CSV table of C-alpha atoms and ligand atoms in Angstrom, one decimal:
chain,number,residue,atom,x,y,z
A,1,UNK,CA,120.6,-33.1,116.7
A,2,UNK,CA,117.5,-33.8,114.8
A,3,UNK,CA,115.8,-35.6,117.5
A,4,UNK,CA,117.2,-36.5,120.9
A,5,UNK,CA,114.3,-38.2,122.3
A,6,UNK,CA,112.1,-40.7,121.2
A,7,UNK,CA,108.7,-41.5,122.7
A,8,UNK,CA,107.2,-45.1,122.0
A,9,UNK,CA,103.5,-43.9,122.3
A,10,UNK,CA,99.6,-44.6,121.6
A,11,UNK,CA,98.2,-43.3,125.2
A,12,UNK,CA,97.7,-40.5,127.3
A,13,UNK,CA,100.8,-40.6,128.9
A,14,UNK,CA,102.5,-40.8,125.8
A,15,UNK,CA,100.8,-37.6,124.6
A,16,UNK,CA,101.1,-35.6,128.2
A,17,UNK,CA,104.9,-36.6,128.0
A,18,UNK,CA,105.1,-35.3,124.3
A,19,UNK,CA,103.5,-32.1,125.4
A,20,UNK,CA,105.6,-31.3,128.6
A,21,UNK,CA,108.7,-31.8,126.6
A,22,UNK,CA,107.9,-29.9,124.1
A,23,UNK,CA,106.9,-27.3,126.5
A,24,UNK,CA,110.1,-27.6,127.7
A,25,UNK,CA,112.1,-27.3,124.9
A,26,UNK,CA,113.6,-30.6,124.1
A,27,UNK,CA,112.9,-32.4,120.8
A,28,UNK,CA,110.6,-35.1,120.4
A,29,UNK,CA,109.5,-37.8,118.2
A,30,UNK,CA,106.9,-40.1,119.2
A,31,UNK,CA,106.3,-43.3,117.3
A,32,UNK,CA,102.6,-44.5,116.8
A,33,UNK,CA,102.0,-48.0,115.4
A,34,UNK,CA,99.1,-46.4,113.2
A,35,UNK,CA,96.8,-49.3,113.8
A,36,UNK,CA,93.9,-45.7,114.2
A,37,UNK,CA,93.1,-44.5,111.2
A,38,UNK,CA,92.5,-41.0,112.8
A,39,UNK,CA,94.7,-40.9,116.2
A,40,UNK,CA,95.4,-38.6,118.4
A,41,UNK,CA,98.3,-36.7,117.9
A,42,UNK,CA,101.3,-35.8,119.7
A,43,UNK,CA,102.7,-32.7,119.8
A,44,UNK,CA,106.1,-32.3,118.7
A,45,UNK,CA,107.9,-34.6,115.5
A,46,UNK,CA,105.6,-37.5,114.9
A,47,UNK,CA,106.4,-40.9,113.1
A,48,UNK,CA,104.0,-43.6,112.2
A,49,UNK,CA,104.4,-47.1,111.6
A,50,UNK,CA,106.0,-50.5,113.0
A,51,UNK,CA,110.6,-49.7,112.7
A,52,UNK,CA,110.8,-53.5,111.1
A,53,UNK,CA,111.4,-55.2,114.4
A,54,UNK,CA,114.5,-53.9,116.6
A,55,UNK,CA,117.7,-54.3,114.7
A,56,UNK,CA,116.0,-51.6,112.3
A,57,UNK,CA,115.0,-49.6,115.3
A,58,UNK,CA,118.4,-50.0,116.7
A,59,UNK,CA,119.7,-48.7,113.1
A,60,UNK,CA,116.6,-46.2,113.2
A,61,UNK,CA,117.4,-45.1,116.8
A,62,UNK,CA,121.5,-44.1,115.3
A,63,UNK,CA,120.6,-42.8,112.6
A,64,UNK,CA,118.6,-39.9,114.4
A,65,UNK,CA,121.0,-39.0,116.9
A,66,UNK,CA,118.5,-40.6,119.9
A,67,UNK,CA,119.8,-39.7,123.2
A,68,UNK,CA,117.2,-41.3,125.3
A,69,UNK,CA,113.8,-43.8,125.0
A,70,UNK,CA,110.7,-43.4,126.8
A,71,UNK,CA,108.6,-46.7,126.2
A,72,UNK,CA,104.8,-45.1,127.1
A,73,UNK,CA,103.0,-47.9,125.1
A,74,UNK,CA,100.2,-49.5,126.4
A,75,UNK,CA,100.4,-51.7,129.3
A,76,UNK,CA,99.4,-54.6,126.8
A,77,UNK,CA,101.8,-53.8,123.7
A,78,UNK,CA,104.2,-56.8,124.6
A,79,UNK,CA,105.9,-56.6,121.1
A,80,UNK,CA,107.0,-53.3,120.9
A,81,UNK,CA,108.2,-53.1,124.8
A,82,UNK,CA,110.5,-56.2,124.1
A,83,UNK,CA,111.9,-54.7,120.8
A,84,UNK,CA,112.6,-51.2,122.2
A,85,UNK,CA,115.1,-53.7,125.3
A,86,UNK,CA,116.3,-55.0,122.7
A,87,UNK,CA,116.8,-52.3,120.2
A,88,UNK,CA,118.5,-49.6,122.6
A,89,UNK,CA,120.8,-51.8,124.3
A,90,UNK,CA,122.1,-52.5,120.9
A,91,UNK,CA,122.1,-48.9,120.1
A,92,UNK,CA,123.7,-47.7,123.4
A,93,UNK,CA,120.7,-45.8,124.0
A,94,UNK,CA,119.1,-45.5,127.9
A,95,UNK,CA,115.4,-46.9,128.0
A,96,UNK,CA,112.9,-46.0,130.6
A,97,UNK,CA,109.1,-47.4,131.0
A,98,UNK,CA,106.6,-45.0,131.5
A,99,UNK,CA,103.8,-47.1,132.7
A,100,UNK,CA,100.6,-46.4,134.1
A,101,UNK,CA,99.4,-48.3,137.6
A,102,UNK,CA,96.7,-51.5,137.0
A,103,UNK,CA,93.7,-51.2,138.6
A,104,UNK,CA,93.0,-52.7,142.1
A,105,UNK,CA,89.8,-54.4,143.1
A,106,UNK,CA,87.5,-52.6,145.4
A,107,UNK,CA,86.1,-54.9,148.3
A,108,UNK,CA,82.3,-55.2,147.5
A,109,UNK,CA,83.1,-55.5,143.6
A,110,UNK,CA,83.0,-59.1,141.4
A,111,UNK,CA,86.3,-59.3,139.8
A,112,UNK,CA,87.7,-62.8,138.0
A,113,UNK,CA,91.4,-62.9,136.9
A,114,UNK,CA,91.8,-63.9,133.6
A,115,UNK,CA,95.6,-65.0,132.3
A,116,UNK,CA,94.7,-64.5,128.8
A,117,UNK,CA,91.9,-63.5,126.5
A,118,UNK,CA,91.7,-67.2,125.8
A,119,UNK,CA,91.1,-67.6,129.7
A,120,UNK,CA,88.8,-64.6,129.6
A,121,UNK,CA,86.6,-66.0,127.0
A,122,UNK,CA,86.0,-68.9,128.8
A,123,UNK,CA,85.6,-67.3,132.0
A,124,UNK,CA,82.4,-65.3,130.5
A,125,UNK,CA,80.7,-68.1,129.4
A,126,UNK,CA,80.2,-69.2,132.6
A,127,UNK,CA,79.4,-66.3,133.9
A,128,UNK,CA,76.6,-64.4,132.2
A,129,UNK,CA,74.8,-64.8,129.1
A,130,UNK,CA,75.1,-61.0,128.3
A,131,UNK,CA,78.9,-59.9,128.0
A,132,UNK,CA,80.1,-56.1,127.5
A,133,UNK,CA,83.4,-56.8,125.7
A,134,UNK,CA,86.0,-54.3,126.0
A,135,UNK,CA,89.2,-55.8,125.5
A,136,UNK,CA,89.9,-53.8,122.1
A,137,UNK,CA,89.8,-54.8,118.8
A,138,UNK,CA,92.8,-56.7,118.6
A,139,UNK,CA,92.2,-60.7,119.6
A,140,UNK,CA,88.7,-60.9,119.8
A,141,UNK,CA,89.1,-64.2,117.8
A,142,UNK,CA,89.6,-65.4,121.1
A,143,UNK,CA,85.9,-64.8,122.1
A,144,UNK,CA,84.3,-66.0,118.7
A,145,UNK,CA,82.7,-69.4,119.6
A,146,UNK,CA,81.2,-67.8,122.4
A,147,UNK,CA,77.8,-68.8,122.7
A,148,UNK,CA,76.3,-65.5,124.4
A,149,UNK,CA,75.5,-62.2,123.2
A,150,UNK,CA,78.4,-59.8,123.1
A,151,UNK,CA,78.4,-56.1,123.2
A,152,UNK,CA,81.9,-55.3,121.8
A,153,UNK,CA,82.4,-51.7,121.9
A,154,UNK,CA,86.4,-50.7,120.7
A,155,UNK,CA,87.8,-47.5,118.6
A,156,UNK,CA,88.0,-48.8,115.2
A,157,UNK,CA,85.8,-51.6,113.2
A,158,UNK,CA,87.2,-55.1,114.4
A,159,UNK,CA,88.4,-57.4,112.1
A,160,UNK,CA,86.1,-61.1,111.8
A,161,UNK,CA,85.9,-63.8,113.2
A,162,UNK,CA,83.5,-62.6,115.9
A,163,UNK,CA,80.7,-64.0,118.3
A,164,UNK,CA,77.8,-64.8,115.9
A,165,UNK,CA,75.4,-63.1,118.6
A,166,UNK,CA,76.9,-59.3,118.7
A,167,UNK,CA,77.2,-55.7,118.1
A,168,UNK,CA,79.6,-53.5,117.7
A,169,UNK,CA,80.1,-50.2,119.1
A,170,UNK,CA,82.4,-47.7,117.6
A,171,UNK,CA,83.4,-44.8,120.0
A,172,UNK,CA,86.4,-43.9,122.0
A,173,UNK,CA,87.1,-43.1,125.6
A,174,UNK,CA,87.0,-40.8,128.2
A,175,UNK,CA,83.7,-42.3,129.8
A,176,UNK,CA,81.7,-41.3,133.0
A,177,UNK,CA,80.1,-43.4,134.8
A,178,UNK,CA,76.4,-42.9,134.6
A,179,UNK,CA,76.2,-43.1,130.8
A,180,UNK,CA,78.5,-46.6,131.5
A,181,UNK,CA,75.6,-47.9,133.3
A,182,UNK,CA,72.9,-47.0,131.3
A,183,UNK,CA,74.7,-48.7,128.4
A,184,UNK,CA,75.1,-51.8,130.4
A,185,UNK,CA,71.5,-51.7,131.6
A,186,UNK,CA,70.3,-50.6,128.5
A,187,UNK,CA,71.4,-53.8,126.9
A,188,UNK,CA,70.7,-56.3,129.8
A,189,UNK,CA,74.5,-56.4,130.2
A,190,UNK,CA,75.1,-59.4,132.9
A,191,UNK,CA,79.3,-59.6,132.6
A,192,UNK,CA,81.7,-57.4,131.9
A,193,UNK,CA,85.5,-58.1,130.3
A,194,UNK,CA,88.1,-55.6,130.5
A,195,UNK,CA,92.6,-55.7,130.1
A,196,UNK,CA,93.5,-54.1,133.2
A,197,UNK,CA,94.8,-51.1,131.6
A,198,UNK,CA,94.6,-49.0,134.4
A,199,UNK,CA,94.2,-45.3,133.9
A,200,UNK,CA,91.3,-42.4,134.1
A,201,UNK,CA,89.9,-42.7,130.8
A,202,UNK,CA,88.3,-45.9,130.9
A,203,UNK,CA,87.9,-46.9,134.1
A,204,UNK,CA,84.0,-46.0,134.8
A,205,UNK,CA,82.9,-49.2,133.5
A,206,UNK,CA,84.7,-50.7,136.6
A,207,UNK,CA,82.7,-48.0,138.8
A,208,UNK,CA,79.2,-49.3,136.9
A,209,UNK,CA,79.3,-52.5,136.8
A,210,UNK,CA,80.1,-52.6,140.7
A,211,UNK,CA,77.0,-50.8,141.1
A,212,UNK,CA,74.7,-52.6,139.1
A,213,UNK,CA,76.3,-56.1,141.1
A,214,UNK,CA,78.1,-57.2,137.4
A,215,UNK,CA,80.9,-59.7,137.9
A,216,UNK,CA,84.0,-58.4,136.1
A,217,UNK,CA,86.4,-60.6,134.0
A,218,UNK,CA,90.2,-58.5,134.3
A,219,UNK,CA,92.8,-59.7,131.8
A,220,UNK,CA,96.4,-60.0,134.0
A,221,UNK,CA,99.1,-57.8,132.3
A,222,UNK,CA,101.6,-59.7,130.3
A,223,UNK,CA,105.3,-60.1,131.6
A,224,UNK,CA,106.9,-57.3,130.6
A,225,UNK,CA,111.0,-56.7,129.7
A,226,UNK,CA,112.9,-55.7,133.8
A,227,UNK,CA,113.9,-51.8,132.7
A,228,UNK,CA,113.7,-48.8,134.7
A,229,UNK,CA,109.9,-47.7,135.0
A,230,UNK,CA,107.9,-45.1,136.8
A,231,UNK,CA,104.2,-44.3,136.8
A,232,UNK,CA,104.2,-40.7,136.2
A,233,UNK,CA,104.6,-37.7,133.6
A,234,UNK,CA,106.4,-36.0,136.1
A,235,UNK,CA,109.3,-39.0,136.5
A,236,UNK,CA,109.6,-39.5,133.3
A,237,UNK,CA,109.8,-35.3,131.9
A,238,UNK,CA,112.7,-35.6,134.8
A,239,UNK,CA,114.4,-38.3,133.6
A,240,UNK,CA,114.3,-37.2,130.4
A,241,UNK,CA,115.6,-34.0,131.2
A,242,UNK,CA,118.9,-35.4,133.1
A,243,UNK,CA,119.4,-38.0,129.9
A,244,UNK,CA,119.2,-34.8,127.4
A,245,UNK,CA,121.5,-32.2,129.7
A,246,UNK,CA,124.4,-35.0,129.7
B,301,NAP,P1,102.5,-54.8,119.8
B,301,NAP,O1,101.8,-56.0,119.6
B,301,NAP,O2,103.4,-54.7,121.0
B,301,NAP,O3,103.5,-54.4,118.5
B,301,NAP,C1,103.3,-55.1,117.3
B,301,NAP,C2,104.2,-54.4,116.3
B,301,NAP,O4,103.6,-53.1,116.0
B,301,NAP,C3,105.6,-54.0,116.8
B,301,NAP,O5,106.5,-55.1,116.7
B,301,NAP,C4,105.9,-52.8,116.0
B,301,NAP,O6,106.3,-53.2,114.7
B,301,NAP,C5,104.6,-52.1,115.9
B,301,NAP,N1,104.4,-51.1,116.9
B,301,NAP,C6,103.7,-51.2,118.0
B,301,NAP,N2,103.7,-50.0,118.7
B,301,NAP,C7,104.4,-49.2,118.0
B,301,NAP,C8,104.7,-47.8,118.2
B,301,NAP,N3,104.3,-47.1,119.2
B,301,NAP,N4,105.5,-47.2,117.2
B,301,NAP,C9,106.0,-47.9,116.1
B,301,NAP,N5,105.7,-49.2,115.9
B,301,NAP,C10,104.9,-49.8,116.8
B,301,NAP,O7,101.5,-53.5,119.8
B,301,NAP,P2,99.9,-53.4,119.9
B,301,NAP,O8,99.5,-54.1,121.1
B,301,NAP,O9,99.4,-53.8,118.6
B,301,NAP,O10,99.8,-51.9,120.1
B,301,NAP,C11,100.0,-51.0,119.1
B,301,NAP,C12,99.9,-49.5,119.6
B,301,NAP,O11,98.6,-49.3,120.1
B,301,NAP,C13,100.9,-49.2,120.7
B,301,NAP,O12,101.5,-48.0,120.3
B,301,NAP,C14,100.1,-49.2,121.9
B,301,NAP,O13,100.6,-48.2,122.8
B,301,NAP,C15,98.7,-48.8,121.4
B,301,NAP,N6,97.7,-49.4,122.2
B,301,NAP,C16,97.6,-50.7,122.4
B,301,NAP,C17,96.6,-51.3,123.2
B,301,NAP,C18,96.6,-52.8,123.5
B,301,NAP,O14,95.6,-53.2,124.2
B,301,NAP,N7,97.5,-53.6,123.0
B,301,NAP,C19,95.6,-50.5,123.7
B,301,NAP,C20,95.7,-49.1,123.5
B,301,NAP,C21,96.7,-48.6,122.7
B,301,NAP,P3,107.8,-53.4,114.2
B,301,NAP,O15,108.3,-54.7,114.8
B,301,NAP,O16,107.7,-53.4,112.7
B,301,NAP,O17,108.6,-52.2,114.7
């Protein structure tokens, strides 16, 4: 069997999950959307590209002899998470979330609950005049007519419209939190907007901008499809494992 597993990825977990499988033997594919022009690869069988919505990743998911799904996108990659429901319960195939925990508000910091990036934009205005934008390069639209300075800072070069008053900053995480603060004070950053992604790699900003008294704007996560999910590497290597030996 060519490959038994197939990882839905673009995040750490993805890649630690890749790696421990591999490790162990079993073999993998992991899917990227290839939205990065340089990613960070998997290791193991790697495809890259959207499947064509989920009957063709239903047809996709036959074809290769998939014996089970691990869907370790990103907390905020609605499409894909509905399409792999759909597509391996067409296919017969077992699904299982891998999914990282959000990020909880620590008592002394200034966090504002945003529904949307619609609701976020709006929230920033009327709180600061200075935003450090972090929401990624994908629907920043949303913060175009904003009539403050923006600091956006994502992986890749975002597509216009955005804020007439900006720059952009190309770089990708981990981040620590002095050099977080010093960015934010170095450009008189008043407000900061983040997803709550959760995770280690980008979560000093939260840490600096609580000590520098910043309010925080934190995008809910979307509703996401009721299957099976656990939070860790560990979990998910084991269900993986049981999925494989039967
Ligand atoms: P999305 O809106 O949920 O998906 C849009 C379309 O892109 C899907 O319908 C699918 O195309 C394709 N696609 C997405 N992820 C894919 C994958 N892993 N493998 C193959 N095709 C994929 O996705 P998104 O929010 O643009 O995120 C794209 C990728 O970036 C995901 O892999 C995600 O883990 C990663 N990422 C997203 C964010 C974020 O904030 N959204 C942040 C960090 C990383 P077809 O319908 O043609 O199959």
């Amino acid at each position: 069997m060519h490959c038994p597993v197939l990882i839905l990825g673009g995040t750490a977990e993805a890649r630690a999950l890749a790696a421990r499988l591999t490790t162990d033997g079993v073999p993998v594919t992991s899917s990227l959307a290839g939205r990065v022009s340089k990613p960070r690869l998997p290791n193991g069988q790697v495809r890259v590209g959207g499947f064509g919505g989920p009957d063709a990743m239903a047809a996709w998911l036959t074809e290769q002899g998939v014996k089970a799904v691990v869907d370790a996108t990103h907390p905020f990659a609605e499409r894909i998470s509905a399409n792999a429901a759909r597509a391996t319960t067409a296919a017969g195939v077992p699904l299982l979330r891998l999914e990282r925990p959000g990020w909880t508000e620590p008592a002394d910091a200034r966090w504002h609950w945003a529904d949307d990036l619609d609701h976020a934009a709006a929230l920033l205005g009327q709180l600061g005049t200075r935003a450090f934008l972090t929401t990624g390069r994908q629907g920043l639209a949303a913060f175009a007519e904003l009539p403050v300075y923006t600091l956006i800072r994502c992986v890749e070069q975002p597509d216009p419209p955005l804020p007439a008053n900006s720059d952009v900053i190309l770089s990708r995480g981990p981040y620590e939190v002095d050099s977080e603060r010093e960015l934010m004070k170095s450009h008189g950053i008043d407000v900061l907007a983040t997803k709550n992604s959760g995770g280690t790699m980008t979560v000093a900003k939260l840490e600096a901008a609580r000590g520098l008294g910043i309010p925080v704007v934190v995008v809910r996560r979307p509703p996401r499809p009721a299957t099976t999910t656990v939070s860790t590497v560990d979990e998910a290597a084991a269900w993986v494992h049981a999925r494989v030996a039967s």
